[in-house]
CSV table of C-alpha atoms in Angstrom, one decimal:
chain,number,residue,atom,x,y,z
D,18,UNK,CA,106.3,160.4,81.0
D,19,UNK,CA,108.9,159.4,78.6
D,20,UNK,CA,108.0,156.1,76.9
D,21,UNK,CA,104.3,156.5,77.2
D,22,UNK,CA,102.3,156.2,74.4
D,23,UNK,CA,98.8,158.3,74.5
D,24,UNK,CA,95.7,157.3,74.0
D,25,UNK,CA,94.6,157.7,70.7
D,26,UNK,CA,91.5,160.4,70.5
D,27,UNK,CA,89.8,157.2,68.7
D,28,UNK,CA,90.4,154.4,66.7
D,29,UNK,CA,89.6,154.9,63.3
D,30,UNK,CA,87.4,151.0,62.0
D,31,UNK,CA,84.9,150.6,58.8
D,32,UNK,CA,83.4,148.1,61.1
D,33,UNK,CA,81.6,148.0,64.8
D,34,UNK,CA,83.6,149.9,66.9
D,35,UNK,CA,85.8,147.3,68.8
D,36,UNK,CA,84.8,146.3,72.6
D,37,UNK,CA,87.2,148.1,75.2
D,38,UNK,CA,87.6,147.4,78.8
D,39,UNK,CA,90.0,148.9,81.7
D,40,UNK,CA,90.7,149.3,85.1
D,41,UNK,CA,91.6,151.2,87.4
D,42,UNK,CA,93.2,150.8,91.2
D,43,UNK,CA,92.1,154.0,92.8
D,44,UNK,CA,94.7,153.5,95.9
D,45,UNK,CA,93.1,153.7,99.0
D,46,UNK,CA,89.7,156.0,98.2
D,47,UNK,CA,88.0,155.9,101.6
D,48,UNK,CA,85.4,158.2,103.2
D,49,UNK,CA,85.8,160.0,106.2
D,50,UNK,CA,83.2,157.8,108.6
D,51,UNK,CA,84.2,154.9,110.7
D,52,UNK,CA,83.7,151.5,109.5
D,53,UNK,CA,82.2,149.0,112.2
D,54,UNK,CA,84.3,146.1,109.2
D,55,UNK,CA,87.5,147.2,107.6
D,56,UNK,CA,90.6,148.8,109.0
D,57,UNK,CA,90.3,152.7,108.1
D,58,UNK,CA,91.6,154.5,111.6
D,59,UNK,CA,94.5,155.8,109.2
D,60,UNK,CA,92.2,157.4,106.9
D,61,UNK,CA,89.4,159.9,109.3
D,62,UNK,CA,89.5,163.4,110.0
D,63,UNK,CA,91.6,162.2,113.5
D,64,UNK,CA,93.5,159.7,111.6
D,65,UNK,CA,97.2,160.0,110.8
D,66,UNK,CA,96.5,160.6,107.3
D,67,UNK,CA,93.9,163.8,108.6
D,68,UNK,CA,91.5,162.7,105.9
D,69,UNK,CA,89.0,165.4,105.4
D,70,UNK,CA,86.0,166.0,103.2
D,71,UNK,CA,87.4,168.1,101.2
D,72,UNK,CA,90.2,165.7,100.2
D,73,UNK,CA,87.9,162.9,100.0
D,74,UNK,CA,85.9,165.0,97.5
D,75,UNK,CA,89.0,166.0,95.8
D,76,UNK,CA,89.8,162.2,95.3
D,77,UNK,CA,86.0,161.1,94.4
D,78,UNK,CA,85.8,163.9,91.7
D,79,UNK,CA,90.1,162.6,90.3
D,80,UNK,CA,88.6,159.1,90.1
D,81,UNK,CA,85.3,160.3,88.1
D,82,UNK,CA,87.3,162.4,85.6
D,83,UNK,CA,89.9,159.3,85.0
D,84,UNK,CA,86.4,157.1,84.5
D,85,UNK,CA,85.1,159.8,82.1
D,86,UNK,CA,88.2,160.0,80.3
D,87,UNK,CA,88.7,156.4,79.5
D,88,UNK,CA,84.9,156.3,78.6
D,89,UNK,CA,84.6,152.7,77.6
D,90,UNK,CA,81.8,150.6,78.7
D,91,UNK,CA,83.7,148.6,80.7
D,92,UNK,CA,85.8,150.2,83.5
D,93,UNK,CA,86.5,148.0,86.8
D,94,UNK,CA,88.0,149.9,90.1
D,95,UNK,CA,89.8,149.0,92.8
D,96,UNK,CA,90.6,150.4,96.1
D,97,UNK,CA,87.0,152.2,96.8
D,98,UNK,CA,85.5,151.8,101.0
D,99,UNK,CA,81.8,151.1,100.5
D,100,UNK,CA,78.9,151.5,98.4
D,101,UNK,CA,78.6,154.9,99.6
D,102,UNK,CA,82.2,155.9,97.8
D,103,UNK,CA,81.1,154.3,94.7
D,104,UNK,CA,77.8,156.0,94.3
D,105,UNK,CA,79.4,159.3,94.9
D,106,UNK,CA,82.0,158.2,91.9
D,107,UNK,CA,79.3,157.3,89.8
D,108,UNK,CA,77.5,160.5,90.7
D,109,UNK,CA,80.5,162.8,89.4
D,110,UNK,CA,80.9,161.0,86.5
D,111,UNK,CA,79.9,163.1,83.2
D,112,UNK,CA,79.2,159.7,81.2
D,113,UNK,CA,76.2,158.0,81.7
D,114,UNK,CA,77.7,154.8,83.8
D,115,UNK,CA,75.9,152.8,85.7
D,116,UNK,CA,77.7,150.0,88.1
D,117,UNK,CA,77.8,147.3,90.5
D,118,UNK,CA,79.5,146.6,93.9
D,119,UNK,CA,80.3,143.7,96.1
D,120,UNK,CA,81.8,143.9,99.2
D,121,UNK,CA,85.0,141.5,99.4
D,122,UNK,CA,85.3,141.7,103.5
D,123,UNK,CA,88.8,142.5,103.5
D,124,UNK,CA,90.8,143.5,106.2
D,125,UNK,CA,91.2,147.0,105.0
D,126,UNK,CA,88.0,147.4,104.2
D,127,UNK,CA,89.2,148.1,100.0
D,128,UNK,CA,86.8,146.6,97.7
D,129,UNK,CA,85.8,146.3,94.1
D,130,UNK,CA,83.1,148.5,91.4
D,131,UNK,CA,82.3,148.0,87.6
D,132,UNK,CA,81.3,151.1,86.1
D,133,UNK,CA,79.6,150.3,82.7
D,134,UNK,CA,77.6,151.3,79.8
D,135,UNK,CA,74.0,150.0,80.5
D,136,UNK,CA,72.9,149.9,77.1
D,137,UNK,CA,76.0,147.6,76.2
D,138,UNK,CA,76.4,145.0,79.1
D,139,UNK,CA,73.8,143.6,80.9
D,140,UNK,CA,74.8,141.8,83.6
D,141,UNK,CA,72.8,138.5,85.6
D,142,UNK,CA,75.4,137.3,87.9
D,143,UNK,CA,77.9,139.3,90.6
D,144,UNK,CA,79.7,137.6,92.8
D,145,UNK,CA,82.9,138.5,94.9
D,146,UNK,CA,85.2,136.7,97.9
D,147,UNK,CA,88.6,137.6,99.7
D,148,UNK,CA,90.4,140.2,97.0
D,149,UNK,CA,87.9,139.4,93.7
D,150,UNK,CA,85.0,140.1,92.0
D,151,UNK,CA,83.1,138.9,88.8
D,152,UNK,CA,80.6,140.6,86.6
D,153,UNK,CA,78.6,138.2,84.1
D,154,UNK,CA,76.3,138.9,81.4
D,155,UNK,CA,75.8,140.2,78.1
D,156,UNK,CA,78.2,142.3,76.1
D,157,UNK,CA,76.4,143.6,73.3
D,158,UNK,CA,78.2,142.7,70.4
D,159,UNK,CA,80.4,140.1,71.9
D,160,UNK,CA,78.2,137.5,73.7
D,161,UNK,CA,78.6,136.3,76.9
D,162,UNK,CA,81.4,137.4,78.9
D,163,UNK,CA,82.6,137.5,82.5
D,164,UNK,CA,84.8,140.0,83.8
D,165,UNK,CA,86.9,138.6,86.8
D,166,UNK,CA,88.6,141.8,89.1
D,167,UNK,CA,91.4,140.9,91.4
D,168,UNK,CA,93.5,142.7,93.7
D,169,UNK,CA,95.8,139.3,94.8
D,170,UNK,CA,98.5,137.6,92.9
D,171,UNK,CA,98.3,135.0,95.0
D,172,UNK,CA,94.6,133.4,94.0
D,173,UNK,CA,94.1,134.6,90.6
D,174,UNK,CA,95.5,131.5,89.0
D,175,UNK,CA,92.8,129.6,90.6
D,176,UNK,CA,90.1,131.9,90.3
D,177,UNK,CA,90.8,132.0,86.7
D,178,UNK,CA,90.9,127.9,86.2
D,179,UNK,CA,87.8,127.4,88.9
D,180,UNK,CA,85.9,129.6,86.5
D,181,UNK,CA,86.9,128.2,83.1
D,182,UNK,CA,85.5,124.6,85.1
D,183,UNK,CA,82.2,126.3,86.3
D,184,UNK,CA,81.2,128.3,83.1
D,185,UNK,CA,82.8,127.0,79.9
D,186,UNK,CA,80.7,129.1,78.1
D,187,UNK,CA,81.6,132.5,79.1
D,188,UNK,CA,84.5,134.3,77.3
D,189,UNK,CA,86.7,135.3,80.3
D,190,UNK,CA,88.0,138.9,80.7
D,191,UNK,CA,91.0,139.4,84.0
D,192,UNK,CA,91.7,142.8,85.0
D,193,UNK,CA,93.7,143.8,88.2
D,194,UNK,CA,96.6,142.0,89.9
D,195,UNK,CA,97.5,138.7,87.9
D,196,UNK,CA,101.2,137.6,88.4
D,197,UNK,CA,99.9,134.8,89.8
D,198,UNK,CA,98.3,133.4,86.2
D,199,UNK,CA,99.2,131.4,83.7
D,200,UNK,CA,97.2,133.1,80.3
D,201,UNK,CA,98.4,131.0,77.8
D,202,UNK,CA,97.7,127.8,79.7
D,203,UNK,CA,94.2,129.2,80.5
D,204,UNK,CA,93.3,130.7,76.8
D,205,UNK,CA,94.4,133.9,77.5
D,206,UNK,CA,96.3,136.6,75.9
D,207,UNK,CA,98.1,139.5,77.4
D,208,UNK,CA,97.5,142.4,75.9
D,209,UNK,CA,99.9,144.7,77.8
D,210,UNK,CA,103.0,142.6,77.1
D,211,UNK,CA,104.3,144.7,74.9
D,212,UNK,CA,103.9,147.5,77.1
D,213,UNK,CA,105.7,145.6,79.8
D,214,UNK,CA,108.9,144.7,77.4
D,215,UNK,CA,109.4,148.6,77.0
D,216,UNK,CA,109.6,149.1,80.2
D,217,UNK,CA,106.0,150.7,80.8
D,218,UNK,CA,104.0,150.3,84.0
D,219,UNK,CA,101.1,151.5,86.1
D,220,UNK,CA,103.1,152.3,89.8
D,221,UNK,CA,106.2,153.5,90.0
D,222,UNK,CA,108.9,151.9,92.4
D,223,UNK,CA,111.9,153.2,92.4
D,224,UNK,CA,113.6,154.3,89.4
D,225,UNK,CA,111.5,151.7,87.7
D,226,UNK,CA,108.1,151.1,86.8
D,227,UNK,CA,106.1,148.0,87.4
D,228,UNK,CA,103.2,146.3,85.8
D,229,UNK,CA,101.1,146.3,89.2
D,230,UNK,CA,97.9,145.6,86.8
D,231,UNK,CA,97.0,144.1,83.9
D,232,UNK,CA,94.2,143.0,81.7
D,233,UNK,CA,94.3,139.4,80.2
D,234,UNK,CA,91.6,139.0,77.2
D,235,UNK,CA,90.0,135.9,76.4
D,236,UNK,CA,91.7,134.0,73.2
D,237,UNK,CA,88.2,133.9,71.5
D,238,UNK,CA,89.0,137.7,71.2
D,239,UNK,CA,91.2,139.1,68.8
D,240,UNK,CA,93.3,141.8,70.6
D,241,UNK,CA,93.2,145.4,69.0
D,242,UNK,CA,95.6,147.1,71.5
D,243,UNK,CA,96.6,147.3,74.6
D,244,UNK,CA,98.6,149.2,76.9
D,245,UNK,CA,98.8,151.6,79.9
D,246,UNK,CA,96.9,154.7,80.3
D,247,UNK,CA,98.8,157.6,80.4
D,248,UNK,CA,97.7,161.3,80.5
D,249,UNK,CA,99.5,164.3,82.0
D,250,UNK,CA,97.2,165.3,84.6
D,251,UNK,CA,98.1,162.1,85.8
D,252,UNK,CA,101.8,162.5,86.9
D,253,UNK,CA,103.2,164.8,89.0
D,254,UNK,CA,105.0,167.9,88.2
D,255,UNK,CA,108.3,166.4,87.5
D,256,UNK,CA,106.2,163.9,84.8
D,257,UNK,CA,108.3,160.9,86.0
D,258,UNK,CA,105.7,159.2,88.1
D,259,UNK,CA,101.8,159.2,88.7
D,260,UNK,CA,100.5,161.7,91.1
D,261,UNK,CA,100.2,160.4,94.5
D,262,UNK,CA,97.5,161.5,96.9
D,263,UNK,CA,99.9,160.8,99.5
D,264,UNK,CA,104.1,160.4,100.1
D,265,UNK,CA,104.1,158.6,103.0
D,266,UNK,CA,102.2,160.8,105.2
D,267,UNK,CA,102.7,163.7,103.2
D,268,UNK,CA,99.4,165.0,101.7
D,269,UNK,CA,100.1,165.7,97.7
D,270,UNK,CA,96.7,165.8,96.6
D,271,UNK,CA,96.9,164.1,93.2
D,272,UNK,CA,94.7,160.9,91.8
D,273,UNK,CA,96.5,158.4,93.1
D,274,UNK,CA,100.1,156.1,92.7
D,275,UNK,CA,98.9,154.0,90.0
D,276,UNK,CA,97.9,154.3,86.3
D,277,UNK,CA,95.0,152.8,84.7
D,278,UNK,CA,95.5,150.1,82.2
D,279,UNK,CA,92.7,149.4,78.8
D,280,UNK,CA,92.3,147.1,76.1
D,281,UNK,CA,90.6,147.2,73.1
D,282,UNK,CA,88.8,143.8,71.7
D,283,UNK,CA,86.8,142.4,68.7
């Protein structure tokens, strides 16, 4: 884990505690039933991946306990099957989350959740398409915001510039896969470049790590940090990279490949 910074316990402010948000790509956290949409043959009991309950609750109680230990009203995830998964996250969780899902019908059958603090955001408008999703409404505190999940570099730039068109008045929050965007050009800040110029990054490839999501924050925020997540119990023994739930087709039984990124907002 060299070069990781962690997590602060809290942030010490004489003020309202600032806003935070994260997210989280869970890698691949399907049940063990056959879907009549997506692709999932790899992951079931008879699958070459011999996905089994007990791993699938192994991996549904992991992705809880990184929820719970980020514990800020806004956490997006990536990389759950179905409704089904999510309410069995959600129903593992220690904090009090509530959430929302959309399916986004792609072809392996991965979709999006927000898991948030219901007494903080209250959200009036969902909507999702081919690898995105966005959560509108209220953030206590903050006003309106939107909170645009995607898992493509390849559309986010015009996701992000259709929705500054459509609704001018929301403050825009990106989390997920962004390459694609341009932030400055759209009123955005990046948070987690800093994090990116020292060489820290959510999924390890190689002997290097890469920035395989990100968080870009509205420039009507003012940015109190930034970075990636990183906690022990989520690398693997050697501490050089995160703990894989699988090597190829070898089962290792950890949280998954990537790390979560957060920011912190006023």
């Amino acid at each position: 884990m060299a070069g990781f910074c962690l997590l602060a316990a809290g942030l010490r402010v004489r003020a309202q505690p600032p806003h935070g948000v994260a997210f989280y790509d869970a890698d691949c956290l399907y049940d063990t039933v056959p879907s009549p949409f997506g692709n999932d043959t790899r992951y079931l009991p008879q699958g070459e991946m011999r996905w089994t309950g007990e791993r699938y609750r192994r991996k549904v109680m992991q992705t809880a306990a990184v929820i719970d230990s980020l514990g800020l009203p806004l956490v997006g995830l990536y990389g759950v099957e179905n409704e089904s998964v999510v309410r069995d996250v959600a129903a593992a969780c220690k904090g009090d989350y509530a959430y929302l899902f959309r399916t986004t019908d792609s072809y392996n059958g991965l979709d999006f959740a927000l898991f948030y603090f219901g007494d903080r955001f209250f959200p009036d408008r969902v909507e999702a398409g081919h690898f995105w999703m966005t959560a509108a409404g209220e953030l206590r505190g903050a006003g309106r915001v939107c909170l645009l999940m995607s898992a493509s570099d390849r559309y986010i730039g015009y996701k992000i510039e259709e929705h500054r068109r459509q609704h001018p008045d929301e403050r825009l929050l990106v989390a997920g896969r962004t390459a694609g965007a341009e932030p400055q050009r759209c009123g955005l800040s990046e948070p987690l470049a800093a994090a990116r110029r020292a060489g820290r990054g959510t999924r390890r490839a190689g002997n290097r790590w890469e920035m395989r999501s990100n968080v870009l924050i509205d420039t009507a925020f003012r940015v109190v940090r930034g970075d990636v997540y990183a906690r022990r119990w989520l690398f693997d023994p050697s501490g050089e990279a995160p703990w894989a739930t699988y090597t190829r087709r070898r089962y290792e039984g950890g949280p998954g490949a990537n790390l979560p990124v957060f920011c912190y907002f006023r």
